[in-house]
Amino acid sequence: MDHLIPDVEAVDRNPELLAIRKNLIGMTRADMAEALQENGLDAKAAKMRARQLFHWLYYRGTSDFADMTSISKEMRSELPDHFTVARPEITSLQQSTDGTRKWLVKFPDGQEVESVHIPEEDRGALCVSSQVGCTLTCSFCHTGTMKLVRNLTAGEIIAQMLVARDTIGEWPSPKGERMISNIVMMGMGEPLLNYDNVAKALKIIMDGEGISLSKRRITLSTSGVVPKIHQCGEELGVNLAISLHAVSNDVRDVLVPINKRYPIKELLQACKDYPSSNNARRITFEYVMLDGVNDSPAEARELVRLLKDIPAKVNLIPFNPWPGSQYKCSSNNAIHRFAKIVNDAGYSSPVRVPRGRDIMAACGQLKSESTKIRASERKAAAAAS
Ligand code: SAH
Ligand code: SF4
């Protein structure tokens, strides 16, 4: 059967249905086939339609059923009664003087997250969020100060990529060069504390019939959720980045408090065991440079000692300040002295050039106004009643 069961309370007659229609964005082909079967298609038709929908959504970037011309006219008109392919709303889109773009996207429940595109000459990385806020409270990170936290769904994670590709005009999925050539899971949130949704989103993004981004072009950054690191390597095989930031547990406990649960030794053991790492695909160790806190030559030497036996590279990140932050960025001298020690020991140790600082889009500066908007909305509602 190649018809969806007619919905007697179709959306145009009952607008409340809008809220409960399932969004196809975030579904794998198998999920879509299952949903179509639940709505009356037989297995064979469901499988074929799912394949077409997947192609339109993730390869072509279509955001309206009406444009899906390989699907019969009848089916195209039936689909919106049951499903939606709506994107989240873009509440703001800012562009830095250096070309970096920052999107603030809003989901139907009013929660917002930020995504950032960092362009290079003929390529670029999209920095994607995994949570609204973050439950962890790293003392140097703006996102960690957000009170409101929830996991993003797989669809909400992928939607950030779709929205960015809409803006940049990168549909259908290009075979050659792309301006969104890489994804870094380095936006708001701790991706390994929302593993299932992140994994599903990344699998869809890697699928060759859709966006088709190679696992080698995806990097997941974690503050060190040790029990999930192995699974991430095994199931996704993406590049791993570790927010190390300190070489002693005393200092790391303060900077990255999850260290109290999973201290440095356990974290480094998980890195040694990471399934996808080898000399060609090294693990990146991120190290934020904080004046007088973690930037001494002795700490650089200790870092080299700790990384022994791990295929590693080090990324030194000048601290990006935010309103109310308690740290100062290390001096250029201190950063270069540190970099030289690590580099002389045979590890690549580039200093990350801050991008998009003028629009608060640099590492660790992301924080949506979700809580404030909600508070003001509550006030307005209270005043009106
Ligand atoms: N939660 C994950 C990914 C998001 S943070 C993680 O912590 O790894 C992405 C990177 O930015 C992390 O290395 C984080 O430690 C770093 N970062 C956070 N705040 C920063 C700041 N103010 N300046 C520079 N880097 C920062
Ligand atoms: Fe969360 Fe990462 Fe920020 Fe720490 S650095 S608070 S883990 S987003």
PDB file of C-alpha atoms in Angstrom, residues 62-301:
ATOM      1  CA  THR A  62      14.724  20.453   1.012  1.00  0.00           C
ATOM      2  CA  SER A  63      12.621  22.014   3.733  1.00  0.00           C
ATOM      3  CA  ASP A  64       9.184  21.618   2.132  1.00  0.00           C
ATOM      4  CA  PHE A  65       7.403  18.395   1.183  1.00  0.00           C
ATOM      5  CA  ALA A  66       5.936  20.159  -1.861  1.00  0.00           C
ATOM      6  CA  ASP A  67       9.421  20.371  -3.436  1.00  0.00           C
ATOM      7  CA  MET A  68      10.090  16.618  -3.206  1.00  0.00           C
ATOM      8  CA  THR A  69       9.239  15.994  -6.833  1.00  0.00           C
ATOM      9  CA  SER A  70      10.271  12.338  -7.036  1.00  0.00           C
ATOM     10  CA  ILE A  71       7.504  11.517  -4.558  1.00  0.00           C
ATOM     11  CA  SER A  72       3.990  11.188  -5.970  1.00  0.00           C
ATOM     12  CA  LYS A  73       1.819  14.300  -5.755  1.00  0.00           C
ATOM     13  CA  GLU A  74      -0.702  12.483  -3.603  1.00  0.00           C
ATOM     14  CA  MET A  75       1.871  11.318  -1.102  1.00  0.00           C
ATOM     15  CA  ARG A  76       3.417  14.808  -1.003  1.00  0.00           C
ATOM     16  CA  SER A  77       0.095  16.225   0.028  1.00  0.00           C
ATOM     17  CA  GLU A  78      -0.482  13.500   2.643  1.00  0.00           C
ATOM     18  CA  LEU A  79       2.892  13.742   4.361  1.00  0.00           C
ATOM     19  CA  PRO A  80       2.338  17.115   6.076  1.00  0.00           C
ATOM     20  CA  ASP A  81      -0.678  15.703   7.911  1.00  0.00           C
ATOM     21  CA  HIS A  82       1.621  13.355   9.758  1.00  0.00           C
ATOM     22  CA  PHE A  83       5.133  14.767   9.645  1.00  0.00           C
ATOM     23  CA  THR A  84       7.080  17.992   9.534  1.00  0.00           C
ATOM     24  CA  VAL A  85      10.510  18.864   8.144  1.00  0.00           C
ATOM     25  CA  ALA A  86      10.629  22.272   9.787  1.00  0.00           C
ATOM     26  CA  ARG A  87      13.955  23.853  10.676  1.00  0.00           C
ATOM     27  CA  PRO A  88      14.442  25.655  13.974  1.00  0.00           C
ATOM     28  CA  GLU A  89      14.031  29.418  13.801  1.00  0.00           C
ATOM     29  CA  ILE A  90      17.188  31.518  13.431  1.00  0.00           C
ATOM     30  CA  THR A  91      16.849  34.158  16.145  1.00  0.00           C
ATOM     31  CA  SER A  92      20.074  35.881  15.262  1.00  0.00           C
ATOM     32  CA  LEU A  93      22.860  35.551  12.731  1.00  0.00           C
ATOM     33  CA  GLN A  94      26.019  37.559  13.301  1.00  0.00           C
ATOM     34  CA  GLN A  95      29.146  37.842  11.211  1.00  0.00           C
ATOM     35  CA  SER A  96      32.553  38.734  12.618  1.00  0.00           C
ATOM     36  CA  THR A  97      35.023  41.010  10.866  1.00  0.00           C
ATOM     37  CA  ASP A  98      37.100  37.844  10.255  1.00  0.00           C
ATOM     38  CA  GLY A  99      34.216  36.072   8.456  1.00  0.00           C
ATOM     39  CA  THR A 100      33.212  33.854  11.380  1.00  0.00           C
ATOM     40  CA  ARG A 101      29.437  33.446  11.590  1.00  0.00           C
ATOM     41  CA  LYS A 102      27.377  32.705  14.673  1.00  0.00           C
ATOM     42  CA  TRP A 103      23.791  31.438  14.557  1.00  0.00           C
ATOM     43  CA  LEU A 104      21.440  31.478  17.497  1.00  0.00           C
ATOM     44  CA  VAL A 105      18.723  28.935  16.796  1.00  0.00           C
ATOM     45  CA  LYS A 106      15.506  28.488  18.707  1.00  0.00           C
ATOM     46  CA  PHE A 107      13.653  25.201  19.105  1.00  0.00           C
ATOM     47  CA  PRO A 108       9.877  24.873  19.460  1.00  0.00           C
ATOM     48  CA  ASP A 109      10.102  24.799  23.289  1.00  0.00           C
ATOM     49  CA  GLY A 110      11.833  28.196  23.247  1.00  0.00           C
ATOM     50  CA  GLN A 111      15.312  26.913  24.144  1.00  0.00           C
ATOM     51  CA  GLU A 112      18.216  28.278  22.163  1.00  0.00           C
ATOM     52  CA  VAL A 113      21.752  27.206  21.257  1.00  0.00           C
ATOM     53  CA  GLU A 114      24.568  28.701  19.249  1.00  0.00           C
ATOM     54  CA  SER A 115      26.559  27.272  16.336  1.00  0.00           C
ATOM     55  CA  VAL A 116      29.624  28.870  14.771  1.00  0.00           C
ATOM     56  CA  HIS A 117      31.173  28.614  11.307  1.00  0.00           C
ATOM     57  CA  ILE A 118      34.896  29.299  11.097  1.00  0.00           C
ATOM     58  CA  PRO A 119      35.826  29.768   7.435  1.00  0.00           C
ATOM     59  CA  GLU A 120      39.252  29.154   5.930  1.00  0.00           C
ATOM     60  CA  GLU A 121      40.078  30.005   2.336  1.00  0.00           C
ATOM     61  CA  ASP A 122      38.448  27.002   0.654  1.00  0.00           C
ATOM     62  CA  ARG A 123      36.997  25.104   3.591  1.00  0.00           C
ATOM     63  CA  GLY A 124      35.650  25.660   7.055  1.00  0.00           C
ATOM     64  CA  ALA A 125      34.577  24.060  10.308  1.00  0.00           C
ATOM     65  CA  LEU A 126      31.140  24.192  11.841  1.00  0.00           C
ATOM     66  CA  CYS A 127      31.173  24.187  15.623  1.00  0.00           C
ATOM     67  CA  VAL A 128      28.009  22.422  16.762  1.00  0.00           C
ATOM     68  CA  SER A 129      26.295  22.393  20.169  1.00  0.00           C
ATOM     69  CA  SER A 130      25.179  19.198  21.881  1.00  0.00           C
ATOM     70  CA  GLN A 131      23.229  20.596  24.859  1.00  0.00           C
ATOM     71  CA  VAL A 132      21.437  23.762  25.929  1.00  0.00           C
ATOM     72  CA  GLY A 133      23.999  24.913  28.501  1.00  0.00           C
ATOM     73  CA  CYS A 134      26.216  22.344  30.194  1.00  0.00           C
ATOM     74  CA  THR A 135      25.878  20.447  33.461  1.00  0.00           C
ATOM     75  CA  LEU A 136      29.620  20.662  33.972  1.00  0.00           C
ATOM     76  CA  THR A 137      31.012  23.831  35.433  1.00  0.00           C
ATOM     77  CA  CYS A 138      34.515  24.347  34.091  1.00  0.00           C
ATOM     78  CA  SER A 139      35.588  27.547  35.780  1.00  0.00           C
ATOM     79  CA  PHE A 140      36.933  29.244  32.628  1.00  0.00           C
ATOM     80  CA  CYS A 141      33.947  28.483  30.348  1.00  0.00           C
ATOM     81  CA  HIS A 142      30.975  30.767  29.761  1.00  0.00           C
ATOM     82  CA  THR A 143      28.629  27.905  28.806  1.00  0.00           C
ATOM     83  CA  GLY A 144      29.316  26.343  32.205  1.00  0.00           C
ATOM     84  CA  THR A 145      27.629  29.319  33.887  1.00  0.00           C
ATOM     85  CA  MET A 146      24.253  28.633  32.248  1.00  0.00           C
ATOM     86  CA  LYS A 147      21.625  27.453  34.649  1.00  0.00           C
ATOM     87  CA  LEU A 148      19.225  26.011  32.158  1.00  0.00           C
ATOM     88  CA  VAL A 149      20.346  22.704  30.710  1.00  0.00           C
ATOM     89  CA  ARG A 150      18.795  20.079  28.537  1.00  0.00           C
ATOM     90  CA  ASN A 151      20.059  17.580  26.014  1.00  0.00           C
ATOM     91  CA  LEU A 152      19.512  18.323  22.352  1.00  0.00           C
ATOM     92  CA  THR A 153      17.759  15.658  20.293  1.00  0.00           C
ATOM     93  CA  ALA A 154      19.535  14.116  17.307  1.00  0.00           C
ATOM     94  CA  GLY A 155      17.302  16.246  15.077  1.00  0.00           C
ATOM     95  CA  GLU A 156      18.259  19.442  16.895  1.00  0.00           C
ATOM     96  CA  ILE A 157      21.948  18.610  16.490  1.00  0.00           C
ATOM     97  CA  ILE A 158      21.602  17.932  12.754  1.00  0.00           C
ATOM     98  CA  ALA A 159      19.351  20.962  12.280  1.00  0.00           C
ATOM     99  CA  GLN A 160      22.292  23.219  13.204  1.00  0.00           C
ATOM    100  CA  MET A 161      24.143  21.822  10.204  1.00  0.00           C
ATOM    101  CA  LEU A 162      21.102  22.175   7.923  1.00  0.00           C
ATOM    102  CA  VAL A 163      20.566  25.787   8.954  1.00  0.00           C
ATOM    103  CA  ALA A 164      24.242  26.614   8.387  1.00  0.00           C
ATOM    104  CA  ARG A 165      24.153  24.987   4.957  1.00  0.00           C
ATOM    105  CA  ASP A 166      20.990  26.931   4.087  1.00  0.00           C
ATOM    106  CA  THR A 167      22.740  30.200   4.949  1.00  0.00           C
ATOM    107  CA  ILE A 168      25.943  29.320   3.144  1.00  0.00           C
ATOM    108  CA  GLY A 169      24.070  27.818   0.186  1.00  0.00           C
ATOM    109  CA  GLU A 170      25.694  24.425   0.290  1.00  0.00           C
ATOM    110  CA  TRP A 171      22.978  22.201  -1.236  1.00  0.00           C
ATOM    111  CA  PRO A 172      22.932  19.616  -2.683  1.00  0.00           C
ATOM    112  CA  SER A 173      25.837  17.970  -0.824  1.00  0.00           C
ATOM    113  CA  PRO A 174      28.873  18.984  -2.882  1.00  0.00           C
ATOM    114  CA  LYS A 175      31.161  16.233  -4.126  1.00  0.00           C
ATOM    115  CA  GLY A 176      34.273  18.403  -4.040  1.00  0.00           C
ATOM    116  CA  GLU A 177      35.256  21.370  -1.930  1.00  0.00           C
ATOM    117  CA  ARG A 178      32.890  22.522   0.762  1.00  0.00           C
ATOM    118  CA  MET A 179      32.771  25.595   2.957  1.00  0.00           C
ATOM    119  CA  ILE A 180      31.425  23.387   5.738  1.00  0.00           C
ATOM    120  CA  SER A 181      34.054  20.704   5.276  1.00  0.00           C
ATOM    121  CA  ASN A 182      34.466  19.759   8.924  1.00  0.00           C
ATOM    122  CA  ILE A 183      32.373  19.455  12.047  1.00  0.00           C
ATOM    123  CA  VAL A 184      33.686  20.033  15.531  1.00  0.00           C
ATOM    124  CA  MET A 185      31.495  19.046  18.465  1.00  0.00           C
ATOM    125  CA  MET A 186      32.887  21.959  20.452  1.00  0.00           C
ATOM    126  CA  GLY A 187      29.869  24.215  20.876  1.00  0.00           C
ATOM    127  CA  MET A 188      27.697  24.380  23.952  1.00  0.00           C
ATOM    128  CA  GLY A 189      27.485  21.266  26.090  1.00  0.00           C
ATOM    129  CA  GLU A 190      29.378  18.085  26.794  1.00  0.00           C
ATOM    130  CA  PRO A 191      28.740  15.718  23.858  1.00  0.00           C
ATOM    131  CA  LEU A 192      29.566  12.534  25.759  1.00  0.00           C
ATOM    132  CA  LEU A 193      26.898  13.330  28.369  1.00  0.00           C
ATOM    133  CA  ASN A 194      24.365  13.265  25.515  1.00  0.00           C
ATOM    134  CA  TYR A 195      26.032  10.392  23.731  1.00  0.00           C
ATOM    135  CA  ASP A 196      23.051   8.611  22.166  1.00  0.00           C
ATOM    136  CA  ASN A 197      21.685  11.704  20.438  1.00  0.00           C
ATOM    137  CA  VAL A 198      25.136  12.887  19.358  1.00  0.00           C
ATOM    138  CA  ALA A 199      25.959   9.435  17.981  1.00  0.00           C
ATOM    139  CA  LYS A 200      22.727   9.238  16.037  1.00  0.00           C
ATOM    140  CA  ALA A 201      23.186  12.721  14.598  1.00  0.00           C
ATOM    141  CA  LEU A 202      26.760  12.021  13.552  1.00  0.00           C
ATOM    142  CA  LYS A 203      25.815   8.704  11.941  1.00  0.00           C
ATOM    143  CA  ILE A 204      23.199  10.505   9.845  1.00  0.00           C
ATOM    144  CA  ILE A 205      25.684  13.250   8.942  1.00  0.00           C
ATOM    145  CA  MET A 206      28.218  10.586   7.867  1.00  0.00           C
ATOM    146  CA  ASP A 207      25.676   8.621   5.783  1.00  0.00           C
ATOM    147  CA  GLY A 208      26.864   8.518   2.156  1.00  0.00           C
ATOM    148  CA  GLU A 209      23.370   9.130   0.765  1.00  0.00           C
ATOM    149  CA  GLY A 210      22.901  12.387   2.610  1.00  0.00           C
ATOM    150  CA  ILE A 211      25.301  14.992   3.927  1.00  0.00           C
ATOM    151  CA  SER A 212      28.065  12.426   3.556  1.00  0.00           C
ATOM    152  CA  LEU A 213      30.808  13.846   5.737  1.00  0.00           C
ATOM    153  CA  SER A 214      33.668  11.488   6.491  1.00  0.00           C
ATOM    154  CA  LYS A 215      34.442  10.504  10.093  1.00  0.00           C
ATOM    155  CA  ARG A 216      37.915  11.915   9.460  1.00  0.00           C
ATOM    156  CA  ARG A 217      36.363  15.358   9.145  1.00  0.00           C
ATOM    157  CA  ILE A 218      34.487  15.171  12.428  1.00  0.00           C
ATOM    158  CA  THR A 219      36.082  15.926  15.796  1.00  0.00           C
ATOM    159  CA  LEU A 220      34.381  15.366  19.109  1.00  0.00           C
ATOM    160  CA  SER A 221      35.736  17.304  22.070  1.00  0.00           C
ATOM    161  CA  THR A 222      35.183  16.034  25.602  1.00  0.00           C
ATOM    162  CA  SER A 223      36.103  17.291  29.023  1.00  0.00           C
ATOM    163  CA  GLY A 224      36.806  13.660  29.908  1.00  0.00           C
ATOM    164  CA  VAL A 225      33.687  11.509  30.319  1.00  0.00           C
ATOM    165  CA  VAL A 226      35.885   8.419  30.531  1.00  0.00           C
ATOM    166  CA  PRO A 227      33.243   5.642  30.366  1.00  0.00           C
ATOM    167  CA  LYS A 228      31.958   6.890  27.002  1.00  0.00           C
ATOM    168  CA  ILE A 229      35.277   7.473  25.251  1.00  0.00           C
ATOM    169  CA  HIS A 230      35.794   3.886  24.125  1.00  0.00           C
ATOM    170  CA  GLN A 231      32.253   3.557  22.784  1.00  0.00           C
ATOM    171  CA  CYS A 232      32.705   6.755  20.815  1.00  0.00           C
ATOM    172  CA  GLY A 233      35.818   5.406  19.120  1.00  0.00           C
ATOM    173  CA  GLU A 234      34.326   2.011  18.479  1.00  0.00           C
ATOM    174  CA  GLU A 235      30.941   3.121  17.127  1.00  0.00           C
ATOM    175  CA  LEU A 236      31.714   6.422  15.450  1.00  0.00           C
ATOM    176  CA  GLY A 237      35.462   6.387  14.826  1.00  0.00           C
ATOM    177  CA  VAL A 238      35.566  10.182  14.773  1.00  0.00           C
ATOM    178  CA  ASN A 239      38.604  12.223  15.792  1.00  0.00           C
ATOM    179  CA  LEU A 240      38.891  12.771  19.512  1.00  0.00           C
ATOM    180  CA  ALA A 241      39.871  15.979  21.278  1.00  0.00           C
ATOM    181  CA  ILE A 242      40.420  16.044  25.027  1.00  0.00           C
ATOM    182  CA  SER A 243      40.053  19.214  27.073  1.00  0.00           C
ATOM    183  CA  LEU A 244      43.035  18.533  29.303  1.00  0.00           C
ATOM    184  CA  HIS A 245      43.987  22.065  30.415  1.00  0.00           C
ATOM    185  CA  ALA A 246      46.114  20.974  33.395  1.00  0.00           C
ATOM    186  CA  VAL A 247      48.782  18.402  34.209  1.00  0.00           C
ATOM    187  CA  SER A 248      48.081  17.877  37.907  1.00  0.00           C
ATOM    188  CA  ASN A 249      44.844  16.702  39.476  1.00  0.00           C
ATOM    189  CA  ASP A 250      44.952  19.619  41.938  1.00  0.00           C
ATOM    190  CA  VAL A 251      44.764  22.200  39.173  1.00  0.00           C
ATOM    191  CA  ARG A 252      42.479  20.170  36.888  1.00  0.00           C
ATOM    192  CA  ASP A 253      39.989  19.586  39.722  1.00  0.00           C
ATOM    193  CA  VAL A 254      39.449  23.354  39.784  1.00  0.00           C
ATOM    194  CA  LEU A 255      39.461  24.020  36.031  1.00  0.00           C
ATOM    195  CA  VAL A 256      37.560  20.934  34.847  1.00  0.00           C
ATOM    196  CA  PRO A 257      35.661  19.627  37.891  1.00  0.00           C
ATOM    197  CA  ILE A 258      34.685  16.331  36.221  1.00  0.00           C
ATOM    198  CA  ASN A 259      38.333  15.477  36.911  1.00  0.00           C
ATOM    199  CA  LYS A 260      37.327  14.653  40.485  1.00  0.00           C
ATOM    200  CA  ARG A 261      35.310  11.764  39.052  1.00  0.00           C
ATOM    201  CA  TYR A 262      37.683  10.750  36.274  1.00  0.00           C
ATOM    202  CA  PRO A 263      41.210  11.894  37.150  1.00  0.00           C
ATOM    203  CA  ILE A 264      44.046  12.444  34.697  1.00  0.00           C
ATOM    204  CA  LYS A 265      45.477   8.936  34.889  1.00  0.00           C
ATOM    205  CA  GLU A 266      42.169   7.267  33.985  1.00  0.00           C
ATOM    206  CA  LEU A 267      41.549   9.802  31.249  1.00  0.00           C
ATOM    207  CA  LEU A 268      44.921   9.204  29.639  1.00  0.00           C
ATOM    208  CA  GLN A 269      44.442   5.445  29.854  1.00  0.00           C
ATOM    209  CA  ALA A 270      41.158   5.834  27.924  1.00  0.00           C
ATOM    210  CA  CYS A 271      43.098   7.833  25.321  1.00  0.00           C
ATOM    211  CA  LYS A 272      45.742   5.123  25.021  1.00  0.00           C
ATOM    212  CA  ASP A 273      42.933   2.629  24.405  1.00  0.00           C
ATOM    213  CA  TYR A 274      40.979   4.841  21.959  1.00  0.00           C
ATOM    214  CA  PRO A 275      40.112   2.531  19.044  1.00  0.00           C
ATOM    215  CA  SER A 276      40.588   4.943  16.166  1.00  0.00           C
ATOM    216  CA  SER A 277      43.816   6.653  17.124  1.00  0.00           C
ATOM    217  CA  ASN A 278      47.141   5.984  15.486  1.00  0.00           C
ATOM    218  CA  ASN A 279      50.036   8.061  14.266  1.00  0.00           C
ATOM    219  CA  ALA A 280      48.069   9.270  11.267  1.00  0.00           C
ATOM    220  CA  ARG A 281      45.003  10.145  13.372  1.00  0.00           C
ATOM    221  CA  ARG A 282      46.299  11.626  16.566  1.00  0.00           C
ATOM    222  CA  ILE A 283      44.273  12.621  19.593  1.00  0.00           C
ATOM    223  CA  THR A 284      44.188  16.386  20.091  1.00  0.00           C
ATOM    224  CA  PHE A 285      44.837  17.643  23.607  1.00  0.00           C
ATOM    225  CA  GLU A 286      43.310  21.070  24.138  1.00  0.00           C
ATOM    226  CA  TYR A 287      45.073  23.252  26.646  1.00  0.00           C
ATOM    227  CA  VAL A 288      43.671  26.674  27.506  1.00  0.00           C
ATOM    228  CA  MET A 289      46.405  29.141  28.424  1.00  0.00           C
ATOM    229  CA  LEU A 290      45.587  30.816  31.738  1.00  0.00           C
ATOM    230  CA  ASP A 291      47.993  33.372  33.153  1.00  0.00           C
ATOM    231  CA  GLY A 292      49.799  32.023  36.229  1.00  0.00           C
ATOM    232  CA  VAL A 293      47.454  29.034  36.526  1.00  0.00           C
ATOM    233  CA  ASN A 294      48.710  26.316  34.141  1.00  0.00           C
ATOM    234  CA  ASP A 295      51.281  27.976  31.856  1.00  0.00           C
ATOM    235  CA  SER A 296      54.725  27.400  33.439  1.00  0.00           C
ATOM    236  CA  PRO A 297      57.648  25.662  31.678  1.00  0.00           C
ATOM    237  CA  ALA A 298      57.546  22.934  34.349  1.00  0.00           C
ATOM    238  CA  GLU A 299      53.927  22.226  33.399  1.00  0.00           C
ATOM    239  CA  ALA A 300      54.866  22.059  29.729  1.00  0.00           C
ATOM    240  CA  ARG A 301      57.534  19.457  30.548  1.00  0.00           C
TER     241      ARG A 301
END
